[in-house]
Amino acid sequence: MTENFILHEDPISGHCYKIKLTAALLQLPLERRTYSIIKGETRSPEFLETINPNGRVPVLQFGKRSLTQSNACCLWLAHGSKLIPEDHFAYITMMQWLFFEQNEHEPNIATPRYWRKFLGAENMDAAQHAALPGKYALGLSALQVMNDHLTHNHFFIGRVISLADIALYAYTHIAGDGGFDLSCYPAIERWMDNIAATPGYIGMDC
Amino acid sequence: MTENFILHEDPISGHCYKIKLTAALLQLPLERRTYSIIKGETRSPEFLETINPNGRVPVLQFGKRSLTQSNACCLWLAHGSKLIPEDHFAYITMMQWLFFEQNEHEPNIATPRYWRKFLGAENMDAAQHAALPGKYALGLSALQVMNDHLTHNHFFIGRVISLADIALYAYTHIAGDGGFDLSCYPAIERWMDNIAATPGYIGMDC
């Protein structure tokens, strides 16, 4: 793949980080254009008109085409690479974890982080305060599912890092910002160390 | 594929319906085993031990293997079929809509239906009541994204039905049960008619 990739992103977003980490592990160059979600820069008329009518980052642009949804962007970048299992059942199992991340993990683990760290407890409305306990319960449940799986597996799909690990790492490794205590999940902590030790790894602040 | 498929399901679940609709469109036989989520049958010790330690349906079982996450199950069933685009960019675009469904659509459109229709307003706790307005706002936003796209497209990926349509149809066509008024979205209504007219289509009650 010799396309020039442009990532429209906000550096505070774990979704955007997934794409940067994927590109780094694959040594793919990525031009970055940053926008502030908090300042409303992804909802400006120009952004909606030219980048994404849904008003969200990340957007991965290449030539005249673009993709939204972080996991879809990672799948595009990693096509044919070692980050995607060749065996078809292993591939579908990876997809299973990517959907788990979108449906059971991110809404419960990323949102409390955003509310607490960026919006601020004093700016949360009554509905957000009321939703927090439910999100913590479901977030802890998602972390337990991960920990149980990782107790018997080095990475999510056997012994090799894949997009399942990248997608789940993004908001797990900063879950503490949302009030989750990862020290209760030793298999997750060991797994995070393994990811950070992978050649080419970059942190979220890079 | 000549495997015998067993679907562990609850008929009230749109997630399970996706898999049944996929199998019906592809004329794949599916043995069904039903459990009641409301009665706690997916959280019984036996279910957790033998079917899914995460306590959820659907689970698609074939031989000694099984998959969770409805969209991953559909990908497995539909591998190599006309429901998955051959062109790689079209395939990744389909994945983009599957992630959209899991992250932006289902949590906001399926959950109000479950609370209103099955739990019952009188049994909803304070956190659920407080969360409803936010879910409605995000659910309407997701429906608008769909309607905008379908205004210019017959199905989600061009002119041919794919798993993106099946996944998004499942909870959209029963969104009224959750309090959403679909008559505001004419492109969605036309698209739902097109899906229901597809040879092999089955409704959710089949």
XYZ file of C-alpha atoms in Angstrom:
412
model
C 0.000 0.000 0.000
C 1.628 3.246 -1.081
C -1.208 5.651 -0.410
C -0.712 8.810 1.614
C -2.812 8.545 4.738
C -4.209 11.600 6.472
C -5.678 11.079 9.938
C -8.159 13.707 11.106
C -7.991 13.329 14.866
C -8.186 14.691 18.367
C -5.191 13.556 20.463
C -7.419 13.034 23.539
C -9.368 10.318 21.687
C -8.532 6.669 22.275
C -10.297 5.880 19.003
C -7.754 8.026 17.148
C -4.898 6.483 19.135
C -5.847 2.999 17.856
C -5.128 4.145 14.319
C -1.838 5.817 15.242
C -0.699 2.710 17.125
C -1.657 0.454 14.205
C 0.264 2.665 11.771
C 3.280 2.786 14.109
C 3.434 -1.008 14.526
C 3.263 -1.349 10.732
C 5.693 1.543 10.093
C 3.123 3.309 7.911
C 3.495 7.097 7.666
C 0.458 9.047 8.785
C -0.130 12.764 8.316
C -2.115 14.112 11.246
C -4.610 16.968 11.299
C -5.892 17.780 14.747
C -9.250 19.150 15.890
C -10.572 19.778 19.389
C -13.787 17.874 20.142
C -14.246 19.939 23.307
C -14.015 23.227 21.361
C -16.582 21.922 18.857
C -14.108 21.849 15.967
C -15.517 18.533 14.671
C -18.973 20.126 14.450
C -17.974 23.235 12.486
C -19.786 23.769 9.158
C -16.504 23.271 7.306
C -15.726 19.994 9.068
C -19.252 18.661 8.474
C -19.076 19.721 4.825
C -15.594 18.504 3.916
C -14.491 15.868 6.464
C -17.388 13.995 8.109
C -21.111 14.907 8.070
C -21.468 12.843 11.273
C -19.210 15.350 13.083
C -16.788 12.835 14.512
C -13.130 11.880 14.485
C -11.244 9.771 13.575
C -11.513 10.082 9.824
C -8.859 8.311 7.759
C -8.452 9.917 4.356
C -6.499 8.504 1.409
C -6.772 9.982 -2.024
C -10.409 10.814 -2.692
C -11.677 8.188 -0.266
C -12.135 8.216 3.479
C -13.312 5.980 6.286
C -14.800 6.615 9.707
C -15.093 4.248 12.706
C -11.706 3.582 14.276
C -11.806 -0.205 13.969
C -12.695 -0.012 10.260
C -9.773 2.398 9.734
C -7.432 -0.058 11.502
C -8.724 -2.930 9.333
C -7.952 -0.887 6.217
C -4.426 0.028 7.345
C -3.584 -3.488 8.516
C -4.950 -5.391 5.507
C -2.564 -8.220 4.629
C -0.332 -7.518 7.624
C 0.691 -9.587 10.627
C -1.856 -7.693 12.759
C -4.704 -9.633 11.130
C -4.795 -13.428 11.549
C -4.639 -15.462 8.346
C -6.768 -18.308 9.671
C -10.418 -17.460 9.012
C -11.806 -18.596 12.374
C -9.086 -16.643 14.177
C -9.992 -13.641 12.009
C -13.691 -13.866 12.940
C -12.708 -14.284 16.596
C -10.735 -11.039 16.272
C -13.856 -9.405 14.823
C -15.828 -10.699 17.802
C -13.498 -8.787 20.143
C -13.692 -5.650 17.971
C -17.501 -5.693 18.291
C -17.216 -6.393 22.025
C -14.987 -3.342 22.282
C -17.494 -1.124 20.485
C -20.581 -2.364 22.293
C -19.657 -3.546 25.792
C -16.306 -1.882 26.512
C -15.994 1.602 25.016
C -19.442 3.010 25.952
C -18.815 2.096 29.599
C -15.078 2.711 29.976
C -14.327 5.621 27.636
C -17.370 7.722 28.507
C -16.698 8.040 32.276
C -13.127 9.091 31.387
C -14.404 11.799 29.054
C -16.915 13.060 31.582
C -14.506 13.073 34.544
C -11.277 14.189 32.856
C -12.404 16.521 30.076
C -15.951 17.657 30.772
C -15.334 17.819 34.541
C -17.629 16.557 37.303
C -18.893 20.116 37.870
C -20.100 20.351 34.253
C -21.820 16.957 34.126
C -25.600 17.176 33.918
C -28.040 15.166 36.031
C -28.474 12.469 33.362
C -24.698 11.944 33.158
C -24.365 11.685 36.935
C -27.267 9.228 37.005
C -25.753 7.116 34.220
C -22.340 6.716 35.898
C -23.161 3.801 38.281
C -24.606 1.731 35.433
C -21.562 2.444 33.278
C -19.205 1.427 36.093
C -21.064 -1.857 36.605
C -20.957 -2.708 32.890
C -17.365 -1.456 32.565
C -16.206 -3.712 35.417
C -18.034 -6.603 33.773
C -16.216 -5.938 30.467
C -12.847 -5.766 32.272
C -13.604 -9.075 34.005
C -14.380 -10.734 30.642
C -11.038 -9.456 29.328
C -9.121 -10.539 32.425
C -10.650 -14.037 32.351
C -9.677 -14.446 28.698
C -6.170 -13.068 29.181
C -5.551 -15.350 32.152
C -5.275 -18.169 29.612
C -4.051 -16.243 26.568
C -0.983 -14.111 25.948
C -2.841 -11.788 23.570
C -6.522 -11.838 22.583
C -5.884 -14.138 19.633
C -3.298 -16.580 20.927
C 0.355 -15.566 21.105
C 0.505 -12.821 18.470
C -0.628 -9.208 18.795
C -3.600 -8.334 16.562
C -6.068 -5.514 16.039
C -8.164 -6.977 18.889
C -5.365 -6.066 21.291
C -4.886 -2.588 19.827
C -8.619 -1.785 19.912
C -9.065 -2.974 23.506
C -5.799 -1.454 24.738
C -6.720 2.081 23.637
C -9.313 2.827 26.321
C -8.244 0.119 28.799
C -4.797 1.575 29.474
C -6.328 4.940 30.390
C -9.359 3.502 32.217
C -7.915 4.871 35.467
C -8.795 8.384 34.241
C -12.440 7.312 34.373
C -12.201 5.877 37.862
C -11.483 2.200 37.123
C -8.834 0.442 39.223
C -6.890 -1.911 36.953
C -4.806 -3.367 39.802
C -7.706 -5.806 40.350
C -7.007 -7.321 36.925
C -3.511 -8.855 36.926
C -3.902 -10.555 33.530
C -4.882 -7.211 31.957
C -1.851 -5.525 33.544
C 0.496 -8.217 32.216
C -1.131 -7.950 28.755
C -0.717 -4.157 28.721
C 2.992 -4.610 29.526
C 3.286 -7.030 26.594
C 1.688 -4.530 24.221
C 3.930 -1.696 25.407
C 6.952 -3.970 24.789
C 5.989 -4.642 21.167
C 8.545 -3.260 18.650
C 7.244 -0.024 17.133
C 4.887 0.720 20.064
C 4.026 4.365 20.669
C 2.194 5.826 23.621
C -0.933 7.932 23.369
C 0.990 11.202 23.770
C 3.287 10.596 20.790
C -20.005 -24.842 4.443
C -21.726 -28.027 5.589
C -21.539 -27.530 9.334
C -24.590 -27.898 11.559
C -25.287 -24.548 13.145
C -26.939 -24.224 16.535
C -28.140 -20.759 17.528
C -28.576 -20.161 21.252
C -31.014 -17.272 21.306
C -33.839 -15.298 22.853
C -36.546 -14.485 20.271
C -37.013 -10.980 21.720
C -33.403 -10.078 20.803
C -32.700 -8.145 17.621
C -29.106 -9.381 17.838
C -30.352 -12.966 17.516
C -32.722 -11.965 14.693
C -29.764 -10.701 12.617
C -28.338 -14.211 12.577
C -31.680 -15.845 11.720
C -32.248 -13.348 8.891
C -28.731 -13.922 7.526
C -29.245 -17.697 7.587
C -32.675 -17.366 5.939
C -31.371 -15.171 3.095
C -28.602 -17.711 2.503
C -30.901 -20.734 2.955
C -28.682 -22.129 5.709
C -30.413 -24.426 8.222
C -30.158 -23.259 11.815
C -31.148 -25.257 14.885
C -32.499 -22.923 17.554
C -32.286 -23.258 21.327
C -34.168 -20.563 23.185
C -33.511 -18.954 26.563
C -35.316 -16.111 28.313
C -33.044 -13.175 29.131
C -35.783 -11.693 31.332
C -36.080 -14.916 33.370
C -32.282 -14.971 33.838
C -31.813 -18.142 31.801
C -28.646 -16.776 30.142
C -27.104 -16.233 33.587
C -27.773 -19.725 34.982
C -24.699 -21.645 36.201
C -25.240 -24.200 33.436
C -25.433 -21.553 30.703
C -22.319 -19.768 32.006
C -20.450 -23.062 32.240
C -21.409 -24.644 28.915
C -22.627 -21.898 26.536
C -21.153 -18.454 27.276
C -19.299 -17.331 30.417
C -20.303 -13.736 29.507
C -23.974 -14.692 30.065
C -25.274 -13.395 26.756
C -27.027 -14.548 23.621
C -26.638 -14.946 20.701
C -24.104 -17.756 20.673
C -23.556 -19.532 17.364
C -22.234 -23.051 17.889
C -20.843 -25.349 15.195
C -19.035 -28.536 16.062
C -16.751 -27.848 19.016
C -16.459 -24.153 18.206
C -18.687 -21.212 18.970
C -18.875 -17.470 18.428
C -20.537 -14.630 20.305
C -21.304 -11.065 19.099
C -24.106 -11.060 16.527
C -22.174 -9.299 13.778
C -19.254 -11.725 14.084
C -21.717 -14.638 13.842
C -23.228 -13.107 10.676
C -19.744 -12.662 9.172
C -19.031 -16.339 9.803
C -22.305 -17.534 8.252
C -22.049 -15.232 5.236
C -18.376 -15.869 4.404
C -17.984 -16.104 0.631
C -21.636 -15.245 -0.008
C -23.350 -12.408 -1.867
C -24.071 -10.699 1.488
C -20.405 -9.650 1.760
C -18.971 -7.338 -0.932
C -16.046 -8.729 -2.907
C -14.387 -5.344 -3.423
C -12.118 -4.672 -0.451
C -13.014 -1.006 0.045
C -16.728 -1.872 -0.121
C -16.048 -4.621 2.434
C -14.343 -2.206 4.832
C -17.186 0.278 4.307
C -19.579 -2.493 5.338
C -17.465 -3.031 8.452
C -17.674 0.702 9.154
C -21.495 0.429 9.292
C -21.304 -2.707 11.472
C -19.203 -0.774 14.021
C -21.561 2.207 13.750
C -24.433 -0.167 14.554
C -22.676 -1.509 17.636
C -21.479 1.814 18.993
C -23.850 4.587 17.909
C -27.089 2.787 17.001
C -27.809 -0.258 19.180
C -26.980 1.234 22.620
C -29.375 4.115 21.955
C -32.159 2.433 19.969
C -32.319 -1.113 21.343
C -31.989 -0.208 25.021
C -35.068 2.102 25.228
C -37.077 -0.673 23.533
C -35.931 -3.209 26.105
C -36.666 -0.876 29.013
C -40.105 0.213 27.741
C -41.406 -3.006 26.231
C -39.905 -5.756 28.372
C -38.731 -4.259 31.668
C -41.683 -1.844 31.797
C -41.610 1.849 32.714
C -42.773 1.010 36.255
C -39.753 -1.239 36.815
C -37.126 1.156 35.434
C -34.815 2.552 38.085
C -33.857 6.213 38.482
C -30.631 5.819 36.470
C -32.536 4.282 33.540
C -35.144 7.055 33.576
C -32.358 9.649 33.711
C -30.478 8.014 30.832
C -33.468 7.946 28.450
C -33.290 11.555 27.123
C -29.617 11.151 26.226
C -30.327 7.862 24.482
C -33.169 9.423 22.497
C -30.943 12.303 21.358
C -28.167 9.946 20.232
C -30.660 7.498 18.722
C -32.267 10.244 16.617
C -28.805 11.325 15.512
C -27.990 7.754 14.397
C -31.288 7.505 12.496
C -30.532 10.803 10.771
C -27.107 9.536 9.672
C -28.799 6.446 8.227
C -31.551 8.435 6.503
C -29.033 10.847 4.951
C -27.007 7.953 3.573
C -30.054 6.048 2.308
C -31.409 9.130 0.544
C -28.637 8.588 -2.003
C -28.199 4.816 -1.745
C -30.575 1.916 -2.296
C -28.879 -0.205 0.372
C -25.987 0.709 2.681
C -23.386 -0.558 0.226
C -24.747 0.512 -3.149
C -27.514 -1.469 -4.816
C -27.058 -4.892 -3.208
C -28.170 -6.022 0.246
C -25.264 -6.820 2.617
C -24.675 -7.565 6.283
C -24.674 -3.797 6.924
C -28.361 -3.716 6.018
C -29.195 -6.795 8.087
C -27.368 -5.502 11.169
C -28.964 -2.058 11.015
C -32.425 -3.366 10.105
C -32.686 -5.583 13.189
C -33.235 -2.839 15.774
C -34.351 -0.103 13.364
C -37.525 -1.866 12.222
C -38.685 -2.245 15.822
C -37.454 1.168 16.996
C -41.090 2.221 17.426
C -41.277 -0.096 20.449
C -38.705 2.143 22.101
C -40.545 5.360 21.291
C -38.853 6.385 18.033
C -41.086 7.671 15.209
C -39.703 6.349 11.915
C -42.204 8.294 9.780
C -39.759 11.217 9.980
C -37.227 9.173 7.996
C -38.654 8.391 4.545
C -35.426 6.956 3.165
C -35.265 4.516 6.081
C -38.877 3.481 5.500
C -38.220 2.853 1.798
C -35.065 0.880 2.664
C -36.961 -1.278 5.181
C -39.519 -2.093 2.476
C -36.695 -3.126 0.150
C -35.241 -5.449 2.783
C -38.629 -7.036 3.512
C -39.041 -7.646 -0.258
C -35.740 -9.548 -0.526
C -36.217 -13.227 -1.495
C -35.837 -15.420 1.577
C -36.683 -12.634 4.044
C -38.176 -13.683 7.361
C -39.685 -11.434 10.012
C -38.556 -11.328 13.620
C -41.416 -13.571 14.785
C -40.564 -16.466 12.477
